[in-house]
Short mmCIF file of C-alpha atoms in Angstrom, two decimals:
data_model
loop_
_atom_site.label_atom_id
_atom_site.label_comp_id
_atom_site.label_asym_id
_atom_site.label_seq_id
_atom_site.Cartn_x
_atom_site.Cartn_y
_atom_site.Cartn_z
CA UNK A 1 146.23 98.91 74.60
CA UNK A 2 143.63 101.50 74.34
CA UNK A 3 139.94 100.19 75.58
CA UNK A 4 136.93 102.21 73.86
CA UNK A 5 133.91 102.94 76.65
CA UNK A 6 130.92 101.17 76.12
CA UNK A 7 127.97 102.27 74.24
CA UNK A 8 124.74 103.41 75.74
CA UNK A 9 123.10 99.93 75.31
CA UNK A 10 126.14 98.08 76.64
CA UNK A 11 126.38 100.39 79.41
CA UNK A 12 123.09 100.41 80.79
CA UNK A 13 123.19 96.33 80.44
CA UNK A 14 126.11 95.78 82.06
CA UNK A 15 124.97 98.44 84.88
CA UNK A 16 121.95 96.43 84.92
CA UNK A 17 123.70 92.76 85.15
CA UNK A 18 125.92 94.34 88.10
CA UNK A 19 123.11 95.11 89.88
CA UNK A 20 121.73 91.68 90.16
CA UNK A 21 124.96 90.34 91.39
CA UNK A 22 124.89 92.25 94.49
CA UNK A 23 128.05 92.58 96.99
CA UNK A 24 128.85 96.19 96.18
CA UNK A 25 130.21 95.10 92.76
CA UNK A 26 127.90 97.51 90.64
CA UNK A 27 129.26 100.63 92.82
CA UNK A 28 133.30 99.32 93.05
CA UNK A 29 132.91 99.00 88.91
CA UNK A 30 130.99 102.44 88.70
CA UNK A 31 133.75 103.46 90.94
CA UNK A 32 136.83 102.28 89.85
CA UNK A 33 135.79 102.20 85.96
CA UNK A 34 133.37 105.16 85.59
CA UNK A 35 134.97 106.72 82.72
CA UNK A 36 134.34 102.97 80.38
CA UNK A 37 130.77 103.28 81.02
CA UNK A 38 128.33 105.78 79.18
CA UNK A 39 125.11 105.39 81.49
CA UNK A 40 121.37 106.84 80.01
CA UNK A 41 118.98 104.59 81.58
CA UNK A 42 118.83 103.61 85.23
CA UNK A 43 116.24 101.73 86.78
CA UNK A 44 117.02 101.36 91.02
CA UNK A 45 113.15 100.50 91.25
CA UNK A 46 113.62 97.02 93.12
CA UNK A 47 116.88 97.77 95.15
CA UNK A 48 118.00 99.66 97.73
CA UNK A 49 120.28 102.69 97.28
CA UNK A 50 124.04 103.21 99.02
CA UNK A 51 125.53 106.10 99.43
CA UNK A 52 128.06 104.67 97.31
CA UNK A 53 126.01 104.36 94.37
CA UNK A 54 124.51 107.22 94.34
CA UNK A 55 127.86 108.84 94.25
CA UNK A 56 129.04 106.74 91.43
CA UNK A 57 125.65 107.13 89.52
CA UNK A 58 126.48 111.13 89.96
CA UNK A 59 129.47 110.79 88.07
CA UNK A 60 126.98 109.32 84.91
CA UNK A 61 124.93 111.63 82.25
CA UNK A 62 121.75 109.93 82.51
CA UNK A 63 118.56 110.36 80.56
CA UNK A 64 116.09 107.73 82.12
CA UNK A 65 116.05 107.07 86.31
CA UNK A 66 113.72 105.26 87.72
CA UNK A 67 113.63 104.94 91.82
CA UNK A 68 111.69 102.29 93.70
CA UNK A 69 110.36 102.98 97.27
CA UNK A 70 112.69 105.47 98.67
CA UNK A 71 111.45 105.06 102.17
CA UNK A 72 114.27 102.33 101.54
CA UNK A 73 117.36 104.55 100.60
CA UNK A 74 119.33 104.97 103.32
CA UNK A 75 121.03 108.39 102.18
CA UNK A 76 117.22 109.84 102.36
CA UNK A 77 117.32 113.04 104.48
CA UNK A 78 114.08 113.15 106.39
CA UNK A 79 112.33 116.64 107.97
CA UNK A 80 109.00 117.01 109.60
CA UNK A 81 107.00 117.65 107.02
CA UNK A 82 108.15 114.58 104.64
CA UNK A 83 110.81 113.04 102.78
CA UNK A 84 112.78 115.71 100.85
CA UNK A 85 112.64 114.51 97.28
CA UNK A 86 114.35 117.64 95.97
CA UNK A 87 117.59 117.21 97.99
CA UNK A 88 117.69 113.40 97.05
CA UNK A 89 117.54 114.20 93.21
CA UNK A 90 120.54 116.59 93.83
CA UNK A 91 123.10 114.59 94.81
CA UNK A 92 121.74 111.69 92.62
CA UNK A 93 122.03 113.82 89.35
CA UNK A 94 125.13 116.03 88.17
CA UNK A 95 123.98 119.13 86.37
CA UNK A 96 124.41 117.96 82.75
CA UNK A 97 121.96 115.00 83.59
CA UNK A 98 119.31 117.26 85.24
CA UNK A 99 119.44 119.20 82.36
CA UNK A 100 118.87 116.53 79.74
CA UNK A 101 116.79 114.05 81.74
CA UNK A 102 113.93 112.68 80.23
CA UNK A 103 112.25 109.86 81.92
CA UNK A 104 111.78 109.83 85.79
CA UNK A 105 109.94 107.48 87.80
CA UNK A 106 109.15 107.97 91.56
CA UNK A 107 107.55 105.41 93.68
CA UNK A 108 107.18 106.82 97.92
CA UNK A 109 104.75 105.94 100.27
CA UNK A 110 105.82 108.26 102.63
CA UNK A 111 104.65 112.22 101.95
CA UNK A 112 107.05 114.25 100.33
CA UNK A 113 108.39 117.83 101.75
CA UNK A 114 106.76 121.16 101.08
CA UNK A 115 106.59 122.84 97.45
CA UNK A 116 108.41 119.76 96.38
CA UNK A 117 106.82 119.89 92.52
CA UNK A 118 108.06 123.69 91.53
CA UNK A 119 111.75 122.90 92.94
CA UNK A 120 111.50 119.47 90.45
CA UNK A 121 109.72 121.85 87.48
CA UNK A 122 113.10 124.03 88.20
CA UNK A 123 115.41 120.72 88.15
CA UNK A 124 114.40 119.06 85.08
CA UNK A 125 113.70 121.69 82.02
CA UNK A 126 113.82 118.25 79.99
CA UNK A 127 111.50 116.29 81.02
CA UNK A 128 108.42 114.38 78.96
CA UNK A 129 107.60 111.22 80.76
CA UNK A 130 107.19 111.59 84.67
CA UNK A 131 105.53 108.82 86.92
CA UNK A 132 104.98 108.97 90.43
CA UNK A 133 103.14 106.60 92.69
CA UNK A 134 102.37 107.98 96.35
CA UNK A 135 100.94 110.30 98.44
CA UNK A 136 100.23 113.41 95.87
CA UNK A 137 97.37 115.45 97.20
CA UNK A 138 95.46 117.68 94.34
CA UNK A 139 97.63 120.77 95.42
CA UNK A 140 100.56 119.15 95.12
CA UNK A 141 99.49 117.90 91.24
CA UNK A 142 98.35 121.23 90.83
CA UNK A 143 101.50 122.54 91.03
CA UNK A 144 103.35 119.71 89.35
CA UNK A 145 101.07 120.74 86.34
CA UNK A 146 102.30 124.12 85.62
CA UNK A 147 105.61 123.63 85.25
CA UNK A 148 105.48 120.47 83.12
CA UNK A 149 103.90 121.53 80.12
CA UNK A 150 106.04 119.73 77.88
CA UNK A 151 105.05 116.46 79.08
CA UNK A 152 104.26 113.79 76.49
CA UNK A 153 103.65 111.10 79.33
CA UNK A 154 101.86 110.61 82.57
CA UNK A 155 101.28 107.91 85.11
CA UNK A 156 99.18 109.26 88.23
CA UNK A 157 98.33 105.80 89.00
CA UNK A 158 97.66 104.76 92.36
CA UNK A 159 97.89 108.21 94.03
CA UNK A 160 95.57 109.69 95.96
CA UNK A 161 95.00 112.59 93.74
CA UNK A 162 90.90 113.15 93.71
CA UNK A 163 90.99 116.21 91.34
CA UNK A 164 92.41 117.04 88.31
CA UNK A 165 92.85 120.94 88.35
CA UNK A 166 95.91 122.19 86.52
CA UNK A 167 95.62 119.45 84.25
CA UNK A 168 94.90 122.02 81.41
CA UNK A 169 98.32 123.52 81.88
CA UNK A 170 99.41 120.09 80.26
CA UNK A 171 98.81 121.18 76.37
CA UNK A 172 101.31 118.56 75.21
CA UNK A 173 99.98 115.49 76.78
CA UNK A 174 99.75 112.11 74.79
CA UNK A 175 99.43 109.46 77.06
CA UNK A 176 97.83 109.80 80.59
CA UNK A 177 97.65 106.80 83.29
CA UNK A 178 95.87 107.17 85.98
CA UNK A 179 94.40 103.59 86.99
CA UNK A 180 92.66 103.21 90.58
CA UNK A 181 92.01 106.92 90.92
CA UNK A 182 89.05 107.95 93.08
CA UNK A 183 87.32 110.95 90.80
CA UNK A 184 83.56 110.91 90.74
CA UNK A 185 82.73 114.56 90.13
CA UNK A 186 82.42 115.83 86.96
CA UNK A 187 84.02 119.43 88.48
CA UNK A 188 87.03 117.08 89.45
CA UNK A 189 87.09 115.26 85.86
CA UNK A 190 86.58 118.36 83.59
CA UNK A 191 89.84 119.42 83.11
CA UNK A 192 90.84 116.29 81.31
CA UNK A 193 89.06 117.47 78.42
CA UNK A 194 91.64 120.03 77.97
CA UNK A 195 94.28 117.72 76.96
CA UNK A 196 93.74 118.31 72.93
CA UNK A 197 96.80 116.08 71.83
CA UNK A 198 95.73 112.97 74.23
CA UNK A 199 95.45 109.54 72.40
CA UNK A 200 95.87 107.15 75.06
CA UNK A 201 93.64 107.23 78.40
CA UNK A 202 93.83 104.30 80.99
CA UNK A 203 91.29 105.02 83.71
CA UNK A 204 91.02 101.48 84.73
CA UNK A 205 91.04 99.59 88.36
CA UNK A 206 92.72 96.56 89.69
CA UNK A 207 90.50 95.25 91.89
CA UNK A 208 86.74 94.08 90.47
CA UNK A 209 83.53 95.95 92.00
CA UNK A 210 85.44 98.86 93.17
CA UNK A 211 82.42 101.15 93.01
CA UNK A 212 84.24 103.92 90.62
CA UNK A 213 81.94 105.38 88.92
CA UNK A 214 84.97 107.35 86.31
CA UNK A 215 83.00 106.21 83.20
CA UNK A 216 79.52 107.69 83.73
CA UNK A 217 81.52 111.06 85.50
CA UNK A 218 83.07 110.73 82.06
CA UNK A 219 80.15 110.85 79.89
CA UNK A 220 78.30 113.18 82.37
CA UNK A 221 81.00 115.97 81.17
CA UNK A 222 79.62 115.71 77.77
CA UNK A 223 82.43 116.65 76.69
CA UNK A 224 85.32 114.75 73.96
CA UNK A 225 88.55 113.91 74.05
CA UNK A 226 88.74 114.21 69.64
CA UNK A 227 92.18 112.43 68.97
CA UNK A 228 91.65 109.49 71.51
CA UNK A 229 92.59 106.46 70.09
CA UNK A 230 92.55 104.16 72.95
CA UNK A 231 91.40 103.34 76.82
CA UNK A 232 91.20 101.11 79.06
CA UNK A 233 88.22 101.11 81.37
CA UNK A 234 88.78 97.33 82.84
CA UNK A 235 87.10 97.19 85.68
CA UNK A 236 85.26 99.87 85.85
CA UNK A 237 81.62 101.02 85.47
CA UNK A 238 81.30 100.94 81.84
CA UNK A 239 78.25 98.86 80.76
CA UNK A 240 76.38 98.12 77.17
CA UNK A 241 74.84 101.69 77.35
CA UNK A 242 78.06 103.48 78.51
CA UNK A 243 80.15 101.71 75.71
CA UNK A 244 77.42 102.66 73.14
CA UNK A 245 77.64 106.28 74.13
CA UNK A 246 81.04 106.47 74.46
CA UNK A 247 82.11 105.36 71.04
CA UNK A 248 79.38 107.01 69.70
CA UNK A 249 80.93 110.94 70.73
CA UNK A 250 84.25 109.17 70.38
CA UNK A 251 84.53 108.42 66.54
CA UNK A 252 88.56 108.28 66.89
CA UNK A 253 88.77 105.40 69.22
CA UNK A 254 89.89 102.12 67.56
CA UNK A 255 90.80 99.95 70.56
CA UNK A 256 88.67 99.25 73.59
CA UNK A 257 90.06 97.03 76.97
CA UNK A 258 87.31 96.36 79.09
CA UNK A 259 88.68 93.75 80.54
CA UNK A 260 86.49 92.33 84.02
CA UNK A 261 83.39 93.85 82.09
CA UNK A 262 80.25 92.83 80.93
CA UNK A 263 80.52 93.80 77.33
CA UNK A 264 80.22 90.35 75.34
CA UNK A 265 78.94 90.52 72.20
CA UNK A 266 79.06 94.27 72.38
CA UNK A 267 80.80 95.46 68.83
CA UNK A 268 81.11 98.55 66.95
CA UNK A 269 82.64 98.79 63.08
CA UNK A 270 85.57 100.37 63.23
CA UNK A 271 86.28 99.56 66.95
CA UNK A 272 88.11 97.14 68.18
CA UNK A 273 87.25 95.99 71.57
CA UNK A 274 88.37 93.70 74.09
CA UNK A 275 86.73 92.50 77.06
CA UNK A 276 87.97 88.74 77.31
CA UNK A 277 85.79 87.59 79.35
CA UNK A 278 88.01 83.88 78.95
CA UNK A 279 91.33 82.77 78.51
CA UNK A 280 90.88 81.58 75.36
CA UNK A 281 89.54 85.26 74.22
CA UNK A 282 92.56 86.66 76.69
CA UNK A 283 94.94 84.66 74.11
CA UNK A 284 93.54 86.03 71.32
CA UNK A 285 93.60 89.26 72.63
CA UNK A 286 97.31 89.27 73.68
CA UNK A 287 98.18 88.25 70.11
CA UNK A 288 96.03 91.18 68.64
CA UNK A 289 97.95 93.66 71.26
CA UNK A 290 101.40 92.46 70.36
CA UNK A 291 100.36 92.89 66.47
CA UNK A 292 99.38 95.94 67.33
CA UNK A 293 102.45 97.04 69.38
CA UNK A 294 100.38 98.45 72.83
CA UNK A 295 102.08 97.50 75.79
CA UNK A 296 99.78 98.96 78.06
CA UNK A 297 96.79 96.68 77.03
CA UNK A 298 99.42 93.80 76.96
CA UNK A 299 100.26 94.18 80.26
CA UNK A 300 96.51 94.61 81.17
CA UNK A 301 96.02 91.32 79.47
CA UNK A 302 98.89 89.28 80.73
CA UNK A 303 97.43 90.66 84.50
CA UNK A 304 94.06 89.17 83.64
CA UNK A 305 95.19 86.18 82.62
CA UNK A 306 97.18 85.47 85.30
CA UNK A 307 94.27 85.92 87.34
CA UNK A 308 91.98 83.43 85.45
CA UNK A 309 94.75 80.82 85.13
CA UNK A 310 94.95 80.87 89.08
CA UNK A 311 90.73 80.69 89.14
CA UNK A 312 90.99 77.61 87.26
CA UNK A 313 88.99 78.66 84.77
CA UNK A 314 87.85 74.98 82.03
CA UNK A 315 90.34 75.48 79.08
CA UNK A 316 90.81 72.31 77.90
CA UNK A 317 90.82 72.78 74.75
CA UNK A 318 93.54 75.65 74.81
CA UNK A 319 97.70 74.93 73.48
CA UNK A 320 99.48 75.43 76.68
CA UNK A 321 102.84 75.07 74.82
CA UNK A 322 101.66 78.24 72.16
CA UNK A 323 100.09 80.11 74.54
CA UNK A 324 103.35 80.29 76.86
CA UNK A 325 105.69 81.07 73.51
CA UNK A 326 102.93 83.95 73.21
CA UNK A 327 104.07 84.86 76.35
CA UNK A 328 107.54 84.77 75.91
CA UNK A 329 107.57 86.57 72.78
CA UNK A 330 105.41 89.11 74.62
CA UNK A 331 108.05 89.74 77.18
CA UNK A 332 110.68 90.16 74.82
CA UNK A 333 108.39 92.58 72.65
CA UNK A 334 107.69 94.73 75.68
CA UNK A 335 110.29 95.13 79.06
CA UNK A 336 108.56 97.38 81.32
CA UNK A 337 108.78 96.06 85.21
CA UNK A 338 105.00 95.52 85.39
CA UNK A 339 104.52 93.50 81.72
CA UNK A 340 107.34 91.46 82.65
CA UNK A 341 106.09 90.72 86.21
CA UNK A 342 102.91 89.82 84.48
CA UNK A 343 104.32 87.68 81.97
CA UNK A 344 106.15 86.22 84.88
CA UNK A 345 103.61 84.91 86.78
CA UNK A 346 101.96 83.61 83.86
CA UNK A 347 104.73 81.52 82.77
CA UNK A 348 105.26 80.08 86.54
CA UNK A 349 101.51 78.54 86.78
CA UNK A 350 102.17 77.18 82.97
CA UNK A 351 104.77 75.30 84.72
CA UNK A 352 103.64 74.20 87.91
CA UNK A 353 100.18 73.02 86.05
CA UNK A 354 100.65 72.57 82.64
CA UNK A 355 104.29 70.84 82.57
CA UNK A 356 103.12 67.77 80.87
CA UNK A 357 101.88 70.25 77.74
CA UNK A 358 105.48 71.88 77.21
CA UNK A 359 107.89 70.40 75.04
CA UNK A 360 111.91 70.05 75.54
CA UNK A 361 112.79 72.95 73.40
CA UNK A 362 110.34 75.09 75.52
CA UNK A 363 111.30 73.79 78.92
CA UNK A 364 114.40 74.84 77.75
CA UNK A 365 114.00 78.84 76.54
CA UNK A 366 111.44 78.91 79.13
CA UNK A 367 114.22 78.20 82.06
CA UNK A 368 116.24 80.51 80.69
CA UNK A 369 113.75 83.39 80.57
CA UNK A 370 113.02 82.57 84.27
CA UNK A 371 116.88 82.64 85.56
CA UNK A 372 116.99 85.85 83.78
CA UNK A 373 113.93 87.88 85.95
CA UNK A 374 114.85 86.57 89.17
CA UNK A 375 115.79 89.99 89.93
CA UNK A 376 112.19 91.10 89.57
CA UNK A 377 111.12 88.74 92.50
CA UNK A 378 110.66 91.36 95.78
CA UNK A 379 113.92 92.02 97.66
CA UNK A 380 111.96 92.05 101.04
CA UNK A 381 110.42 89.02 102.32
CA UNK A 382 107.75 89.94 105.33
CA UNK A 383 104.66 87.88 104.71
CA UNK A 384 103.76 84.66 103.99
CA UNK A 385 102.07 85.83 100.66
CA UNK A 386 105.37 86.92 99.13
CA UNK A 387 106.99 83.34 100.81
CA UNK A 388 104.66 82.10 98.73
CA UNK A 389 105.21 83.56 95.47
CA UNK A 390 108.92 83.10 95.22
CA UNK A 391 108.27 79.08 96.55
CA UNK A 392 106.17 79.40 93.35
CA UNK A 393 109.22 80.86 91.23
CA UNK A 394 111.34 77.78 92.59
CA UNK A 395 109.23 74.72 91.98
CA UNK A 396 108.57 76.00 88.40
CA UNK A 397 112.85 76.01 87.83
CA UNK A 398 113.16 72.32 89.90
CA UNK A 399 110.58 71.38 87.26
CA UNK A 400 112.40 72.31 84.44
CA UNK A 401 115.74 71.21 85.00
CA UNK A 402 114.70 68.06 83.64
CA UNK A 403 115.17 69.75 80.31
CA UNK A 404 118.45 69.07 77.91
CA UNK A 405 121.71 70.82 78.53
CA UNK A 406 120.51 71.95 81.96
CA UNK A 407 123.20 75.11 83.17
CA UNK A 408 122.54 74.25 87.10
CA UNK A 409 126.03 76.50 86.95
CA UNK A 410 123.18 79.47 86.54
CA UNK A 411 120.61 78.08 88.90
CA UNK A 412 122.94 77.78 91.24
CA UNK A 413 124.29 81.55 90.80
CA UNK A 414 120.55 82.71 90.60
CA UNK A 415 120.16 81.12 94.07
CA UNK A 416 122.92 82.52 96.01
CA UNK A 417 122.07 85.76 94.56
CA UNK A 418 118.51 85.27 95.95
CA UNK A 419 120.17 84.46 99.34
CA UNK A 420 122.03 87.02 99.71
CA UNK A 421 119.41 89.71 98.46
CA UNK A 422 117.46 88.17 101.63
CA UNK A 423 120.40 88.26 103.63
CA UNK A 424 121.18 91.77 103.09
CA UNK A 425 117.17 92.36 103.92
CA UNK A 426 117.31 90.57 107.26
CA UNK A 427 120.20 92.80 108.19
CA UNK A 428 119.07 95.86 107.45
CA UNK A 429 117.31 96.34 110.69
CA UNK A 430 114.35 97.51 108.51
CA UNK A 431 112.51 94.19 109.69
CA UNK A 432 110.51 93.19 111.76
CA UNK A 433 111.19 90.26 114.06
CA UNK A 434 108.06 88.08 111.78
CA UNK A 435 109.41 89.56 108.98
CA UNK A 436 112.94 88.37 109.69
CA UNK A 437 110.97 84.59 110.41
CA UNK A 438 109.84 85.03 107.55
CA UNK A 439 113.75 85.40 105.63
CA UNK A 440 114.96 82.78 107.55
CA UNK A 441 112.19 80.20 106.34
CA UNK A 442 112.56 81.13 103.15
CA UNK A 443 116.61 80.03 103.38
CA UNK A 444 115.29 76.36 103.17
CA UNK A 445 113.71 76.82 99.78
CA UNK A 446 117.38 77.40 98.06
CA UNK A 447 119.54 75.07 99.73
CA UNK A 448 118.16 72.26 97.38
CA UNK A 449 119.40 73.93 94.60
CA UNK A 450 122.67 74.59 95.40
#
């Protein structure tokens, strides 16, 4: 009987549902069935890498890779002067896939070896979305810049990259991230302006009052970014005046998300702008971003209202039932790791406060969605905080097995997968001895389940 390989999709689903499982299964099936599968996208960012998958992922064409922290691959080779990056990518990729990859994500909180960024220009001809989320210093960005020019995509977020020179080299660039950067000189910022093709621009923070002053170094460059269509500024410094200005020199820019900023009441014709300053303005919001098909506001969105749901903000007169189908729909709309670890959390304090508000045939689709992102839940357990969180995760799936047609078959599954995702944690010997505390008390919060 002859078996056809799977397509793309199926390929990169079933890689994806192997994962989850654990055991070494996803690297005996790569293994032993390689030639059935027809791998494009890979996305490693919440596990740790084997030697043996990385071998069996060789084998693969792939288009899309995404890598968690690799201060947790084993197979990393480590010199003096950082983790070698360049090596690592070598014997993760054949030569076919470094010549056709497209997509590569890069999280490291370690420094990476010397003249890393002109050995990865060299590697990947190909590329036009690159994210990486570390240590970068500006020379090291500097360099990344000028071999990249084909880029379409960007995420600097979260490094500690303080100026943007080389940025110019980037004539292609459409969509640039670079949320809780620390730029407040306009001879750091300037270069920006060179990015003719930009149309999305997310210079926003996490945390509230961080003291970046990115909006008025912005204006103070008085220069424009002419086919900008959107940014995100949450957070930030932007005020009445800045906003006024802003749009004023900006006549292309239709959407606004100023979330965590004092611009209520503020409008503009022809702008669109969202600073949701409730959670009943945060729903409306989210349903105007998923019309409107921009996952990066979503996500913004779905992070604020988490955070206003937990400050028990008065919303009585809001439809807990809709607003959590809003959120479901959301996450199905849009599956990057950080929109659906928003939507996540959002959905978990629905159900832990709002349970008498959801119907059957929600309790039911809403289980379902949860059993299906346990894998998004952190595979290391070493504080209390994170303890926390996935105790969170739990009571929100004890609550809703009081739905009809209950599977405890795949609550049960999802739970020894948990367990032995901690288990493999706690005997890594990458632990501490509070950290491994830690595993062991959160043991107890399965066995009920089971």
């Amino acid at each position: 009987m002859l078996v056809r390989p799977l397509d793309r999709t199926a390929s990169d689903k079933m890689f994806s549902e192997l994962m989850k499982l654990k055991f070494g299964l996803c690297e005996e099936a790569l293994t032993r069935f390689g030639h059935f599968f027809c791998l494009k996208k890979v996305d490693l960012f919440n596990y740790h890498v084997s030697k043996e998958l990385v071998e069996a992922i060789r084998c693969q064409n792939l288009e899309s890779l995404s890598l968690g922290n690799l201060d947790w691959v084993k197979r990393g080779r480590r010199f003096m002067n950082g983790y070698d990056i360049v090596r690592f990518l070598e014997s993760f990729l054949n030569e076919e896939s470094r010549n056709v990859l497209h997509s590569l994500e890069i999280t490291m909180e370690s420094p990476f070896a010397k003249e890393w960024p002109a050995k990865i220009n060299n590697m990947l001809p190909a590329l036009k979305c690159f994210a990486i989320n570390g240590q970068v210093n500006d020379d090291e960005f500097s360099h990344l810049c000028i071999g990249f020019s084909n880029l379409r995509v960007l995420d600097i977020s979260n490094t500690n990259i303080r100026n943007l020179s080389g940025m110019k080299m980037l004539v292609n660039l459409q969509i640039l991230s670079m949320r809780n950067l620390d730029i407040n000189q306009t001879s750091d910022l300037i270069e920006l302006f060179s990015l003719t093709k930009l149309t999305v621009l997310d210079v926003s923070q996490d945390k509230q009052n961080s003291g970046t002053k990115i909006i008025s170094t912005y204006l103070e460059c008085r220069k424009i970014l002419l086919d900008l269509k959107f940014i995100d500024c949450s957070r930030t410094d932007i005020n009445r005046e800045f906003a006024k200005t802003l749009l004023s020199s900006h006549p292309s820019i239709v959407h606004v998300s100023a979330i965590g900023c004092d611009l209520k009441n503020f409008s503009k014709c022809g702008t669109r702008i969202f600073y949701c300053t409730s959670i009943e303005s945060l729903f409306r919001s989210l349903i105007d971003f998923t019309n409107l098909k921009n996952e990066l506001a979503t996500c913004r969105c779905l992070e604020e209202l988490h955070r206003q749901l937990n400050a028990s903000r008065s919303t009585e007169n809001l439809h807990y039932s809709s607003l959590l189908k809003l959120v479901i729909q959301t996450m199905n709309m849009f599956t990057s790791r950080s929109t659906l670890i928003n939507g996540l959390q959002c959905l978990i304090w629905i159900i832990n406060h709002k349970m008498d508000q959801i119907g059957p045939v929600n309790m039911f689709f809403t289980l379902k969605k949860l059993l299906s992102l346990a894998d998004l839940l952190p595979e290391t357990y070493s504080n209390a905080e994170i303890i926390r969180s996935n105790r969170l995760y739990w009571d929100a799936i004890v609550k809703l097995t009081n739905s009809e047609n209950t599977n405890f078959d795949e609550i049960c599954w999802t739970a020894m997968n948990m367990m032995s995702k901690v288990t493999y944690a706690a005997g890594s010997g990458m632990r501490s001895k509070a950290g491994i505390q830690n595993e062991r008390t959160l043991f107890s919060q399965f066995l009920p389940y089971l």
